[in-house]
mmCIF file of C-alpha atoms and ligand atoms in Angstrom:
data_model
loop_
_atom_site.group_PDB
_atom_site.id
_atom_site.type_symbol
_atom_site.label_atom_id
_atom_site.label_comp_id
_atom_site.label_asym_id
_atom_site.label_seq_id
_atom_site.Cartn_x
_atom_site.Cartn_y
_atom_site.Cartn_z
ATOM 1 C CA UNK A 239 0.000 0.000 0.000
ATOM 2 C CA UNK A 240 1.297 3.425 -0.951
ATOM 3 C CA UNK A 241 1.896 5.766 1.978
ATOM 4 C CA UNK A 242 0.974 9.473 1.910
ATOM 5 C CA UNK A 243 3.649 11.864 0.634
ATOM 6 C CA UNK A 244 5.833 13.588 3.219
ATOM 7 C CA UNK A 245 5.146 17.247 3.949
ATOM 8 C CA UNK A 246 8.547 18.938 4.101
ATOM 9 C CA UNK A 247 9.606 22.584 4.345
ATOM 10 C CA UNK A 248 12.726 22.500 2.150
ATOM 11 C CA UNK A 249 14.127 25.951 3.024
ATOM 12 C CA UNK A 250 14.442 26.987 6.688
ATOM 13 C CA UNK A 251 17.041 29.099 8.514
ATOM 14 C CA UNK A 252 17.993 28.908 12.202
ATOM 15 C CA UNK A 253 19.770 31.292 14.568
ATOM 16 C CA UNK A 254 23.052 29.749 13.397
ATOM 17 C CA UNK A 255 22.454 31.569 10.094
ATOM 18 C CA UNK A 256 23.557 35.163 10.511
ATOM 19 C CA UNK A 257 20.187 36.477 9.320
ATOM 20 C CA UNK A 258 17.670 34.442 11.351
ATOM 21 C CA UNK A 259 16.405 34.169 14.931
ATOM 22 C CA UNK A 260 14.820 30.687 15.161
ATOM 23 C CA UNK A 261 16.161 28.449 17.930
ATOM 24 C CA UNK A 262 16.236 24.675 17.373
ATOM 25 C CA UNK A 263 13.575 24.256 20.048
ATOM 26 C CA UNK A 264 11.289 26.753 18.274
ATOM 27 C CA UNK A 265 11.953 25.033 14.955
ATOM 28 C CA UNK A 266 10.768 21.665 16.288
ATOM 29 C CA UNK A 267 7.748 23.271 17.986
ATOM 30 C CA UNK A 268 6.580 25.066 14.818
ATOM 31 C CA UNK A 269 7.324 22.098 12.540
ATOM 32 C CA UNK A 270 5.023 19.961 14.713
ATOM 33 C CA UNK A 271 2.421 22.731 14.962
ATOM 34 C CA UNK A 272 2.319 23.066 11.144
ATOM 35 C CA UNK A 273 2.032 19.278 10.686
ATOM 36 C CA UNK A 274 5.361 18.916 8.876
ATOM 37 C CA UNK A 275 7.065 15.524 8.533
ATOM 38 C CA UNK A 276 10.444 17.071 7.922
ATOM 39 C CA UNK A 277 12.567 20.182 7.529
ATOM 40 C CA UNK A 278 15.601 21.074 5.439
ATOM 41 C CA UNK A 279 17.856 23.340 7.501
ATOM 42 C CA UNK A 280 19.528 25.582 4.929
ATOM 43 C CA UNK A 281 21.571 28.149 6.853
ATOM 44 C CA UNK A 282 24.130 30.434 5.225
ATOM 45 C CA UNK A 283 27.748 29.260 5.600
ATOM 46 C CA UNK A 284 27.145 26.878 8.505
ATOM 47 C CA UNK A 285 25.880 23.344 9.082
ATOM 48 C CA UNK A 286 25.968 23.702 12.865
ATOM 49 C CA UNK A 287 22.197 24.093 13.354
ATOM 50 C CA UNK A 288 21.354 21.248 10.981
ATOM 51 C CA UNK A 289 23.809 18.790 12.525
ATOM 52 C CA UNK A 290 22.762 19.630 16.099
ATOM 53 C CA UNK A 291 19.109 19.183 15.162
ATOM 54 C CA UNK A 292 19.721 15.754 13.608
ATOM 55 C CA UNK A 293 21.140 14.543 16.935
ATOM 56 C CA UNK A 294 18.370 16.045 19.064
ATOM 57 C CA UNK A 295 15.143 15.630 17.148
ATOM 58 C CA UNK A 296 12.742 12.898 16.047
ATOM 59 C CA UNK A 297 11.838 15.072 13.065
ATOM 60 C CA UNK A 298 13.243 14.098 9.649
ATOM 61 C CA UNK A 299 16.013 16.648 9.167
ATOM 62 C CA UNK A 300 17.725 17.231 5.834
ATOM 63 C CA UNK A 301 21.048 18.953 6.455
ATOM 64 C CA UNK A 302 21.792 21.659 3.929
ATOM 65 C CA UNK A 303 23.091 25.097 3.089
ATOM 66 C CA UNK A 304 21.915 28.111 1.153
ATOM 67 C CA UNK A 305 24.989 28.996 -0.859
ATOM 68 C CA UNK A 306 25.411 32.553 -2.124
ATOM 69 C CA UNK A 307 26.845 31.941 -5.565
ATOM 70 C CA UNK A 308 27.945 34.838 -7.749
ATOM 71 C CA UNK A 309 24.786 34.875 -9.841
ATOM 72 C CA UNK A 310 22.106 33.556 -7.491
ATOM 73 C CA UNK A 311 21.370 31.473 -4.414
ATOM 74 C CA UNK A 312 21.604 27.668 -4.534
ATOM 75 C CA UNK A 313 20.246 25.289 -1.886
ATOM 76 C CA UNK A 314 22.530 22.315 -1.297
ATOM 77 C CA UNK A 315 20.306 19.639 0.267
ATOM 78 C CA UNK A 316 21.482 16.471 2.025
ATOM 79 C CA UNK A 317 25.077 17.586 2.475
ATOM 80 C CA UNK A 318 27.371 17.590 5.486
ATOM 81 C CA UNK A 319 30.239 19.532 3.892
ATOM 82 C CA UNK A 320 30.519 23.319 3.705
ATOM 83 C CA UNK A 321 30.363 24.803 0.202
ATOM 84 C CA UNK A 322 32.184 28.134 -0.234
ATOM 85 C CA UNK A 323 30.165 31.185 -1.362
ATOM 86 C CA UNK A 324 31.007 33.470 -4.311
ATOM 87 C CA UNK A 325 31.626 30.729 -6.857
ATOM 88 C CA UNK A 326 29.802 30.565 -10.170
ATOM 89 C CA UNK A 327 26.452 28.782 -10.167
ATOM 90 C CA UNK A 328 27.952 25.893 -12.169
ATOM 91 C CA UNK A 329 30.912 25.489 -9.779
ATOM 92 C CA UNK A 330 28.554 25.675 -6.788
ATOM 93 C CA UNK A 331 26.312 22.953 -8.234
ATOM 94 C CA UNK A 332 29.373 20.794 -8.964
ATOM 95 C CA UNK A 333 30.593 21.146 -5.366
ATOM 96 C CA UNK A 334 27.127 20.250 -4.020
ATOM 97 C CA UNK A 335 27.130 17.140 -6.232
ATOM 98 C CA UNK A 336 30.674 16.249 -5.108
ATOM 99 C CA UNK A 337 29.359 16.412 -1.528
ATOM 100 C CA UNK A 338 26.574 13.965 -2.496
ATOM 101 C CA UNK A 339 23.826 16.582 -2.362
ATOM 102 C CA UNK A 340 20.953 17.902 -4.434
ATOM 103 C CA UNK A 341 21.263 21.391 -5.964
ATOM 104 C CA UNK A 342 18.083 23.491 -5.988
ATOM 105 C CA UNK A 343 17.994 27.014 -7.405
ATOM 106 C CA UNK A 344 16.419 29.246 -4.711
ATOM 107 C CA UNK A 345 13.907 32.062 -5.460
ATOM 108 C CA UNK A 346 15.110 32.595 -9.080
ATOM 109 C CA UNK A 347 12.667 35.417 -9.812
ATOM 110 C CA UNK A 348 12.548 37.325 -6.516
ATOM 111 C CA UNK A 349 13.305 41.024 -6.734
ATOM 112 C CA UNK A 350 14.306 42.032 -3.195
ATOM 113 C CA UNK A 351 16.384 38.887 -2.755
ATOM 114 C CA UNK A 352 19.224 37.695 -4.944
ATOM 115 C CA UNK A 353 17.426 36.333 -7.999
ATOM 116 C CA UNK A 354 19.075 34.404 -10.802
ATOM 117 C CA UNK A 355 21.466 36.503 -12.882
ATOM 118 C CA UNK A 356 22.885 33.826 -15.155
ATOM 119 C CA UNK A 357 21.486 31.632 -17.909
ATOM 120 C CA UNK A 358 20.901 28.050 -16.771
ATOM 121 C CA UNK A 359 21.624 25.393 -19.358
ATOM 122 C CA UNK A 360 21.581 21.607 -19.205
ATOM 123 C CA UNK A 361 25.373 21.777 -18.638
ATOM 124 C CA UNK A 362 24.698 23.557 -15.345
ATOM 125 C CA UNK A 363 23.444 20.189 -14.000
ATOM 126 C CA UNK A 364 20.922 21.817 -11.686
ATOM 127 C CA UNK A 365 18.593 19.258 -10.020
ATOM 128 C CA UNK A 366 15.489 21.349 -9.213
ATOM 129 C CA UNK A 367 13.996 24.830 -8.977
ATOM 130 C CA UNK A 368 12.336 26.376 -5.914
ATOM 131 C CA UNK A 369 9.119 27.700 -7.466
ATOM 132 C CA UNK A 370 7.423 28.797 -4.219
ATOM 133 C CA UNK A 371 9.401 30.803 -1.656
ATOM 134 C CA UNK A 372 7.196 32.390 1.033
ATOM 135 C CA UNK A 373 9.556 35.315 1.501
ATOM 136 C CA UNK A 374 9.878 36.176 -2.202
ATOM 137 C CA UNK A 375 8.533 39.578 -3.198
ATOM 138 C CA UNK A 376 6.365 40.351 -5.069
ATOM 139 C CA UNK A 377 5.098 36.886 -4.176
ATOM 140 C CA UNK A 378 2.582 36.117 -6.941
ATOM 141 C CA UNK A 379 4.712 37.474 -9.798
ATOM 142 C CA UNK A 380 7.843 35.782 -8.479
ATOM 143 C CA UNK A 381 6.004 32.456 -8.075
ATOM 144 C CA UNK A 382 4.505 32.693 -11.571
ATOM 145 C CA UNK A 383 7.876 33.464 -13.164
ATOM 146 C CA UNK A 384 9.615 30.718 -11.177
ATOM 147 C CA UNK A 385 7.059 28.108 -12.345
ATOM 148 C CA UNK A 386 7.552 29.257 -15.937
ATOM 149 C CA UNK A 387 11.316 29.049 -15.549
ATOM 150 C CA UNK A 388 11.148 25.512 -14.042
ATOM 151 C CA UNK A 389 8.906 24.398 -16.905
ATOM 152 C CA UNK A 390 11.234 25.914 -19.504
ATOM 153 C CA UNK A 391 14.293 24.147 -18.106
ATOM 154 C CA UNK A 392 12.202 20.989 -17.462
ATOM 155 C CA UNK A 393 13.350 20.485 -13.885
ATOM 156 C CA UNK A 394 11.617 19.212 -10.713
ATOM 157 C CA UNK A 395 9.888 21.838 -8.567
ATOM 158 C CA UNK A 396 10.157 22.486 -4.827
ATOM 159 C CA UNK A 397 8.725 24.902 -2.260
ATOM 160 C CA UNK A 398 9.997 26.239 1.043
ATOM 161 C CA UNK A 399 9.147 28.986 3.507
ATOM 162 C CA UNK A 400 12.675 30.487 3.653
ATOM 163 C CA UNK A 401 11.697 31.093 7.291
ATOM 164 C CA UNK A 402 13.957 33.481 9.205
ATOM 165 C CA UNK A 403 11.581 33.668 12.195
ATOM 166 C CA UNK A 404 9.940 30.595 13.738
ATOM 167 C CA UNK A 405 6.299 31.429 12.978
ATOM 168 C CA UNK A 406 7.082 31.492 9.224
ATOM 169 C CA UNK A 407 7.997 27.779 9.190
ATOM 170 C CA UNK A 408 5.673 25.651 7.038
ATOM 171 C CA UNK A 409 4.133 28.623 5.178
ATOM 172 C CA UNK A 410 5.325 26.775 2.069
ATOM 173 C CA UNK A 411 6.226 23.104 1.846
ATOM 174 C CA UNK A 412 6.888 20.354 -0.676
ATOM 175 C CA UNK A 413 4.970 17.082 -0.793
ATOM 176 C CA UNK A 414 7.600 14.414 -1.466
ATOM 177 C CA UNK A 415 6.880 10.797 -2.387
ATOM 178 C CA UNK A 416 9.608 9.225 -0.283
ATOM 179 C CA UNK A 417 10.393 7.403 2.914
ATOM 180 C CA UNK A 418 11.279 9.615 5.891
ATOM 181 C CA UNK A 419 15.006 9.405 5.293
ATOM 182 C CA UNK A 420 17.143 12.257 3.944
ATOM 183 C CA UNK A 421 18.826 10.097 1.249
ATOM 184 C CA UNK A 422 15.472 8.833 0.019
ATOM 185 C CA UNK A 423 14.034 12.369 0.014
ATOM 186 C CA UNK A 424 17.064 13.658 -1.931
ATOM 187 C CA UNK A 425 16.581 10.928 -4.545
ATOM 188 C CA UNK A 426 12.854 11.717 -4.815
ATOM 189 C CA UNK A 427 13.658 15.402 -5.453
ATOM 190 C CA UNK A 428 16.110 14.422 -8.215
ATOM 191 C CA UNK A 429 13.406 12.248 -9.802
ATOM 192 C CA UNK A 430 10.782 15.002 -9.534
ATOM 193 C CA UNK A 431 8.512 13.126 -7.110
ATOM 194 C CA UNK A 432 7.606 16.503 -5.629
ATOM 195 C CA UNK A 433 4.576 18.784 -5.460
ATOM 196 C CA UNK A 434 5.150 22.384 -4.329
ATOM 197 C CA UNK A 435 2.570 24.062 -2.064
ATOM 198 C CA UNK A 436 2.231 27.215 -0.019
ATOM 199 C CA UNK A 437 1.716 30.932 0.233
ATOM 200 C CA UNK A 438 3.461 34.165 1.145
ATOM 201 C CA UNK A 439 4.442 35.165 4.671
ATOM 202 C CA UNK A 440 2.092 37.816 6.096
ATOM 203 C CA UNK A 441 2.755 41.562 5.939
ATOM 204 C CA UNK A 442 3.316 41.555 9.702
ATOM 205 C CA UNK A 443 5.973 38.858 9.302
ATOM 206 C CA UNK A 444 7.538 40.748 6.393
ATOM 207 C CA UNK A 445 7.689 43.950 8.453
ATOM 208 C CA UNK A 446 9.292 42.029 11.335
ATOM 209 C CA UNK A 447 11.936 40.678 8.928
ATOM 210 C CA UNK A 448 12.679 44.141 7.529
ATOM 211 C CA UNK A 449 12.967 45.616 11.032
ATOM 212 C CA UNK A 450 15.379 42.800 11.986
ATOM 213 C CA UNK A 451 17.597 43.446 8.936
ATOM 214 C CA UNK A 452 17.571 47.224 9.439
ATOM 215 C CA UNK A 453 18.536 46.797 13.096
ATOM 216 C CA UNK A 454 21.428 44.543 12.069
ATOM 217 C CA UNK A 455 22.638 47.045 9.473
ATOM 218 C CA UNK A 456 22.334 49.877 12.000
ATOM 219 C CA UNK A 457 24.303 47.917 14.626
ATOM 220 C CA UNK A 458 27.000 47.046 12.079
ATOM 221 C CA UNK A 459 27.366 50.691 11.049
ATOM 222 C CA UNK A 460 27.275 51.883 14.669
ATOM 223 C CA UNK A 461 29.893 49.381 15.829
ATOM 224 C CA UNK A 462 32.212 50.384 12.987
ATOM 225 C CA UNK A 463 31.615 54.041 13.955
ATOM 226 C CA UNK A 464 30.174 54.938 10.585
ATOM 227 C CA UNK A 465 27.624 57.679 10.516
ATOM 228 C CA UNK A 466 24.363 56.850 8.774
HETATM 229 ZN ZN1 ZN B 647 18.312 33.395 -0.659
HETATM 230 ZN ZN1 ZN B 648 17.014 31.495 2.525
#
């Protein structure tokens, strides 16, 4: 008998990422509250949160990174090796593959995030495209363009909240036909056994994010004694 697909948020940040506040305890609480079967922890430049969570939680955890490549952001899913930022998209994808992971292009059409600034060809060897990202703005246009892009390049589609605060977790998620094991989930994404789902974060959540970023920028400028 076929089991129901897993409901997984494939793009979540924790407080180990320099731009997010979510503790591991909050992450587990909200994942359960939103009825998720699993989470991909995709912090910037660190696997610390993901690896700690794997040890502590019953939840299916996919360790990953959001890598800031030169011409866009790439999610490396199911990896336990750091991938350096500021490489080309193709080099980034190659390094994710060398680490045994799945390479997913994040928010390719978002405007106020780093959208894709390079042509993707079959030689890029990308595995999937994130077509729904709850933080992308403007949400409906960015989602529409991302779906069109994924269809043009004929690649599997994923969705994730890109949560930077705990309450945003699960706002978007991917239904994955797989067993609750990160290797099996990675293989299912490669094969396209995925159905993206979800919506935008609320305006209140968006305002909270913006206030958090502005405070960080202000603190950075203040601590370096720059006048703003
Ligand atoms: Zn990003
Ligand atoms: Zn992100």
